[in-house]
Coordinates of C-alpha atoms in Angstrom, one line a residue:
X1 CA -177.0 -140.5 -88.6
X2 CA -175.3 -140.2 -85.2
X3 CA -171.8 -140.6 -83.8
X4 CA -170.5 -140.8 -80.2
X5 CA -167.1 -140.1 -78.7
X6 CA -166.1 -142.1 -75.6
X7 CA -163.3 -140.8 -73.4
X8 CA -162.2 -143.6 -71.0
X9 CA -165.4 -144.6 -69.3
X10 CA -167.7 -141.7 -70.2
X11 CA -169.6 -140.6 -73.3
X12 CA -168.0 -137.3 -74.0
X13 CA -170.0 -136.3 -77.1
X14 CA -173.1 -137.6 -78.9
X15 CA -174.3 -135.7 -82.0
X16 CA -176.0 -136.2 -85.4
X17 CA -174.0 -135.9 -88.5
X18 CA -174.8 -135.6 -92.2
X19 CA -171.9 -136.1 -94.7
X20 CA -171.9 -136.1 -98.4
X21 CA -169.5 -138.4 -100.4
X22 CA -165.9 -137.1 -99.8
X23 CA -166.8 -134.8 -96.9
X24 CA -164.9 -135.0 -93.6
X25 CA -165.9 -134.1 -90.1
X26 CA -162.8 -133.5 -88.0
X27 CA -162.9 -134.2 -84.3
X28 CA -160.1 -132.4 -82.3
X29 CA -159.3 -133.2 -78.7
X30 CA -156.4 -132.3 -76.4
X31 CA -153.9 -135.2 -76.1
X32 CA -154.4 -136.1 -72.4
X33 CA -153.2 -139.7 -72.5
X34 CA -156.7 -141.0 -72.2
X35 CA -158.5 -143.4 -74.5
X36 CA -160.7 -141.7 -77.2
X37 CA -163.0 -144.0 -79.1
X38 CA -165.5 -142.9 -81.8
X39 CA -168.4 -145.0 -83.1
X40 CA -170.5 -143.8 -86.1
X41 CA -173.8 -145.3 -87.4
X42 CA -173.5 -146.9 -90.8
X43 CA -175.5 -145.7 -93.8
X44 CA -178.7 -147.8 -94.4
X45 CA -178.2 -150.3 -97.2
X46 CA -174.5 -150.3 -96.9
X47 CA -173.2 -153.8 -98.0
X48 CA -171.9 -156.0 -95.3
X49 CA -171.8 -155.6 -91.5
X50 CA -169.3 -152.8 -91.0
X51 CA -169.8 -150.4 -88.1
X52 CA -167.2 -147.6 -88.3
X53 CA -164.9 -147.1 -85.3
X54 CA -161.7 -145.1 -84.8
X55 CA -159.6 -144.9 -81.7
X56 CA -156.4 -143.5 -80.2
X57 CA -154.9 -143.7 -76.8
X58 CA -151.6 -142.9 -75.1
X59 CA -151.1 -139.6 -76.8
X60 CA -149.5 -137.2 -74.3
X61 CA -148.5 -140.1 -72.1
X62 CA -150.6 -142.7 -70.5
X63 CA -153.3 -141.4 -68.1
X64 CA -155.6 -144.1 -66.8
X65 CA -156.5 -147.5 -68.2
X66 CA -156.7 -148.8 -71.7
X67 CA -160.4 -149.2 -72.8
X68 CA -160.1 -149.8 -76.6
X69 CA -160.4 -153.6 -76.1
X70 CA -163.6 -153.2 -74.1
X71 CA -165.6 -152.5 -77.3
X72 CA -166.3 -154.5 -80.5
X73 CA -164.0 -153.7 -83.4
X74 CA -165.0 -153.1 -87.0
X75 CA -164.5 -156.7 -88.2
X76 CA -168.0 -158.2 -88.5
X77 CA -167.5 -158.9 -92.2
X78 CA -166.2 -162.4 -92.8
X79 CA -163.3 -161.2 -94.9
X80 CA -161.9 -158.8 -92.3
X81 CA -160.3 -159.6 -88.9
X82 CA -158.9 -157.0 -86.6
X83 CA -156.7 -158.2 -83.7
X84 CA -156.1 -155.7 -81.0
X85 CA -154.6 -156.6 -77.6
X86 CA -153.5 -154.5 -74.6
X87 CA -149.8 -154.7 -73.8
X88 CA -149.6 -156.3 -70.4
X89 CA -147.1 -158.3 -68.3
X90 CA -147.7 -162.0 -68.8
X91 CA -148.7 -163.8 -65.6
X92 CA -149.9 -167.1 -67.1
X93 CA -149.0 -168.3 -70.6
X94 CA -152.0 -170.6 -70.7
X95 CA -155.0 -168.3 -70.7
X96 CA -158.2 -167.3 -72.4
X97 CA -159.1 -163.8 -73.5
X98 CA -162.3 -162.5 -75.2
X99 CA -162.9 -159.7 -77.7
X100 CA -164.6 -157.5 -76.9
X101 CA -163.5 -157.6 -73.3
X102 CA -166.6 -155.8 -72.2
X103 CA -167.1 -152.5 -70.4
X104 CA -166.0 -152.1 -66.8
X105 CA -165.6 -154.7 -64.1
X106 CA -168.8 -156.4 -65.1
X107 CA -167.6 -156.7 -68.7
X108 CA -170.8 -155.3 -70.2
X109 CA -171.7 -156.0 -73.8
X110 CA -175.0 -155.6 -75.6
X111 CA -177.2 -158.6 -76.5
X112 CA -176.4 -160.2 -79.9
X113 CA -172.8 -159.0 -79.8
X114 CA -170.4 -161.7 -81.3
X115 CA -167.6 -162.8 -79.1
X116 CA -164.2 -164.0 -80.2
X117 CA -162.1 -166.2 -77.9
X118 CA -158.3 -166.5 -78.0
X119 CA -156.8 -169.5 -76.2
X120 CA -153.0 -169.4 -75.7
X121 CA -150.8 -172.3 -74.5
X122 CA -147.1 -172.8 -73.7
X123 CA -145.0 -175.9 -72.9
X124 CA -143.5 -175.1 -69.5
X125 CA -142.4 -178.7 -69.0
X126 CA -138.9 -180.1 -69.4
X127 CA -139.4 -182.1 -72.6
X128 CA -141.1 -181.8 -75.9
X129 CA -144.9 -182.0 -76.0
X130 CA -145.9 -184.2 -78.9
X131 CA -149.7 -183.6 -78.7
X132 CA -151.7 -180.7 -77.3
X133 CA -155.5 -181.0 -76.8
X134 CA -157.8 -178.0 -75.9
X135 CA -161.2 -178.8 -74.6
X136 CA -163.7 -175.9 -74.5
X137 CA -167.4 -176.3 -73.6
X138 CA -169.9 -173.7 -75.0
X139 CA -172.9 -173.1 -72.9
X140 CA -176.5 -173.2 -74.2
X141 CA -176.3 -169.3 -74.4
X142 CA -174.3 -169.7 -77.6
X143 CA -175.5 -170.6 -81.1
X144 CA -173.2 -173.6 -82.0
X145 CA -174.3 -173.2 -85.7
X146 CA -172.6 -169.8 -85.8
X147 CA -169.1 -171.1 -84.8
X148 CA -166.4 -169.5 -87.0
X149 CA -162.9 -170.7 -86.8
X150 CA -160.3 -167.9 -86.9
X151 CA -156.6 -168.0 -86.3
X152 CA -154.3 -170.9 -85.2
X153 CA -150.6 -171.4 -84.8
X154 CA -150.6 -175.1 -85.9
X155 CA -153.0 -177.4 -87.8
X156 CA -155.6 -179.1 -85.6
X157 CA -158.6 -181.4 -85.9
X158 CA -161.9 -180.3 -84.3
X159 CA -164.5 -182.6 -82.8
X160 CA -167.8 -181.2 -81.6
X161 CA -169.8 -183.3 -79.0
X162 CA -173.3 -182.5 -77.9
X163 CA -173.8 -182.4 -74.1
X164 CA -177.5 -181.7 -74.0
X165 CA -177.9 -178.0 -74.6
X166 CA -174.1 -177.5 -74.3
X167 CA -171.4 -178.4 -76.8
X168 CA -167.9 -179.6 -76.1
X169 CA -165.2 -178.4 -78.6
X170 CA -162.1 -180.6 -78.7
X171 CA -159.1 -179.1 -80.7
X172 CA -156.4 -181.7 -81.2
X173 CA -152.9 -180.6 -82.2
X174 CA -151.3 -183.9 -83.2
X175 CA -147.5 -184.2 -83.9
X176 CA -147.1 -180.5 -82.7
X177 CA -143.7 -181.2 -81.2
X178 CA -143.9 -178.1 -79.0
X179 CA -140.5 -177.5 -77.5
X180 CA -140.0 -176.7 -73.8
X181 CA -140.0 -173.0 -72.8
X182 CA -136.5 -173.4 -71.4
X183 CA -135.2 -174.6 -74.8
X184 CA -136.9 -172.1 -77.1
X185 CA -139.3 -169.4 -75.9
X186 CA -140.9 -168.8 -79.3
X187 CA -141.2 -172.5 -80.3
X188 CA -142.9 -173.4 -77.0
X189 CA -146.0 -171.4 -77.7
X190 CA -149.3 -171.9 -79.6
X191 CA -152.8 -170.5 -79.9
X192 CA -156.2 -170.9 -81.5
X193 CA -159.1 -168.5 -81.8
X194 CA -162.8 -168.7 -82.8
X195 CA -165.9 -166.5 -83.0
X196 CA -169.4 -167.4 -81.9
X197 CA -172.8 -165.7 -81.7
X198 CA -175.0 -165.4 -78.7
X199 CA -178.5 -166.9 -78.8
X200 CA -180.8 -164.2 -80.1
X201 CA -182.0 -161.6 -77.7
X202 CA -180.9 -163.1 -74.4
X203 CA -182.3 -161.3 -71.3
X204 CA -180.4 -158.3 -69.9
X205 CA -178.3 -159.2 -66.9
X206 CA -177.4 -162.6 -68.4
X207 CA -173.8 -163.6 -67.5
X208 CA -171.9 -165.6 -70.2
X209 CA -168.9 -167.5 -68.9
X210 CA -166.3 -169.6 -70.8
X211 CA -163.0 -171.3 -69.9
X212 CA -161.0 -174.2 -71.4
X213 CA -158.8 -177.1 -70.4
X214 CA -155.4 -177.6 -72.0
X215 CA -153.8 -181.1 -72.1
X216 CA -150.1 -181.6 -72.8
X217 CA -149.6 -185.2 -73.9
X218 CA -151.0 -187.4 -71.0
X219 CA -150.6 -184.8 -68.2
X220 CA -153.5 -183.4 -66.2
X221 CA -155.3 -180.5 -67.8
X222 CA -154.3 -176.8 -67.2
X223 CA -157.6 -174.9 -66.6
X224 CA -157.6 -171.4 -68.0
X225 CA -159.0 -168.3 -66.4
X226 CA -162.8 -167.8 -66.9
X227 CA -163.7 -165.1 -69.5
X228 CA -167.1 -163.6 -68.8
X229 CA -169.5 -161.0 -70.0
X230 CA -172.7 -159.4 -68.6
X231 CA -175.4 -158.4 -71.1
X232 CA -176.7 -154.8 -70.7
X233 CA -177.6 -151.6 -72.5
X234 CA -176.8 -147.9 -71.7
X235 CA -174.0 -148.9 -69.4
X236 CA -171.8 -146.0 -70.3
X237 CA -172.2 -142.8 -68.4
X238 CA -172.8 -139.6 -70.3
X239 CA -170.5 -136.7 -69.2
X240 CA -173.2 -134.1 -69.0
X241 CA -176.0 -136.3 -67.6
X242 CA -177.6 -134.8 -64.6
X243 CA -179.9 -136.6 -62.1
X244 CA -181.9 -134.7 -59.6
X245 CA -182.9 -136.4 -56.3
X246 CA -186.6 -136.5 -55.4
X247 CA -187.4 -133.5 -57.5
X248 CA -188.4 -134.0 -61.1
X249 CA -189.4 -130.3 -61.5
X250 CA -185.8 -129.1 -61.6
X251 CA -183.6 -128.9 -64.8
X252 CA -179.9 -128.2 -64.8
X253 CA -177.6 -127.4 -67.7
X254 CA -173.9 -126.7 -68.0
X255 CA -172.7 -124.9 -71.1
X256 CA -170.2 -125.7 -72.5
X257 CA -169.5 -129.1 -71.1
X258 CA -166.6 -130.1 -71.5
X259 CA -165.2 -126.9 -70.1
X260 CA -162.0 -125.1 -71.3
X261 CA -162.0 -121.8 -69.4
X262 CA -165.5 -121.2 -68.0
X263 CA -169.1 -122.3 -68.2
X264 CA -172.5 -121.1 -67.2
X265 CA -174.5 -123.3 -64.8
X266 CA -178.3 -122.9 -65.1
X267 CA -181.0 -124.4 -62.9
X268 CA -184.7 -124.0 -63.7
X269 CA -187.4 -124.7 -61.2
X270 CA -185.7 -123.4 -58.0
X271 CA -188.1 -121.8 -55.5
X272 CA -185.4 -120.5 -53.2
X273 CA -181.7 -119.7 -53.2
X274 CA -179.2 -122.5 -53.6
X275 CA -175.5 -123.0 -54.1
X276 CA -173.4 -125.3 -56.3
X277 CA -170.4 -127.2 -55.0
X278 CA -167.7 -128.5 -57.3
X279 CA -166.1 -131.7 -56.0
X280 CA -163.2 -133.8 -57.2
X281 CA -163.7 -137.6 -57.5
X282 CA -162.5 -138.1 -53.9
X283 CA -165.3 -135.9 -52.6
X284 CA -163.3 -132.8 -51.7
X285 CA -165.0 -129.5 -52.2
X286 CA -162.9 -127.3 -54.6
X287 CA -165.3 -124.4 -55.3
X288 CA -168.7 -123.1 -54.0
X289 CA -170.8 -121.0 -56.3
X290 CA -173.9 -119.0 -55.2
X291 CA -176.8 -119.1 -57.7
X292 CA -178.3 -115.8 -58.7
X293 CA -181.6 -116.1 -60.5
X294 CA -180.8 -119.7 -61.1
X295 CA -177.4 -119.1 -62.7
X296 CA -173.7 -119.1 -61.8
X297 CA -170.4 -118.9 -63.7
X298 CA -167.8 -121.6 -63.1
X299 CA -164.3 -120.4 -63.8
X300 CA -161.7 -123.1 -64.2
X301 CA -158.7 -121.2 -62.8
X302 CA -155.9 -123.6 -62.0
X303 CA -158.0 -126.8 -61.9
X304 CA -156.5 -129.8 -63.7
X305 CA -158.1 -131.6 -66.6
X306 CA -160.4 -134.4 -65.7
X307 CA -163.9 -135.4 -64.4
X308 CA -165.6 -133.5 -61.6
X309 CA -168.9 -133.7 -59.7
X310 CA -171.4 -130.9 -59.2
X311 CA -173.7 -130.9 -56.2
X312 CA -176.6 -128.5 -55.9
X313 CA -177.3 -127.7 -52.2
X314 CA -180.4 -126.0 -50.8
X315 CA -181.0 -125.5 -47.1
X316 CA -178.2 -127.9 -46.3
X317 CA -179.7 -130.7 -48.4
X318 CA -178.3 -132.0 -51.7
X319 CA -181.1 -131.7 -54.3
X320 CA -179.1 -132.6 -57.4
X321 CA -175.9 -134.0 -58.7
X322 CA -174.1 -134.0 -62.1
X323 CA -170.8 -134.6 -63.9
X324 CA -168.7 -132.2 -65.8
X325 CA -165.3 -132.4 -67.6
X326 CA -162.5 -129.9 -67.6
X327 CA -160.6 -130.1 -70.8

């Protein structure tokens, strides 16, 4: 089988593994404060729908953004639910969040990935709310027959109304007696959550959007933010991936990558001398190496840990680029 290790927004490691019962494969990385997430393929014939995942972040301080919630968690079995949220400052107590959040700004997820939605509400008025109604319309991109009700703060009644290819979900919290926030912070809040499947094999690039309206008694609805996802595959960059520009005959390798102290840069297919430039992510040139017989040694020196860019330059033109990591 195969496992991958993702550090922040890059695939750091992707390797096969073969473990007998009781065997352990340790994965050791320096605590940099980044997010480290490991996915492993599941044994064929394993009962249920588990897909192993392990993650850790914030060790050695916090360096960058949290990415754990971007990915599906190991809770596809009906008797398991994992709830993981990023600690953030609250800006609106009436909101909608999705799990997985999705990768990057486009919120990429793969087709056929289940989505859980959490809707939170809070009485910010000046008197008790006796009834709260949440209306949520599922687009035709969802399979309404897969709807799975998850957590809730109070009992509710659910009505489902067909609107052509769409379906309106109405969650009614009767006699909820939700106190105002000014009276009791904890007793002023509530939530509900559910999980739903996509329609099978939706096209790549499809954008799935969802938002809800929250009604406190007879007041006008509060409309939540829009949670959205974009369907895609192979949307995570691989650290040691190298792409050459307009020259398919060249091949570049960096070993080892990630780099602790030094690494050998090798380029096959060069017909003339060239040099390699090491850039930081702002584009500043940090080192320039001259290739001899297609090889050069990159010594780390006092460079900090992180991602860097390699540019291969020949006769003043960039003929290749790549990414490396200094550990």
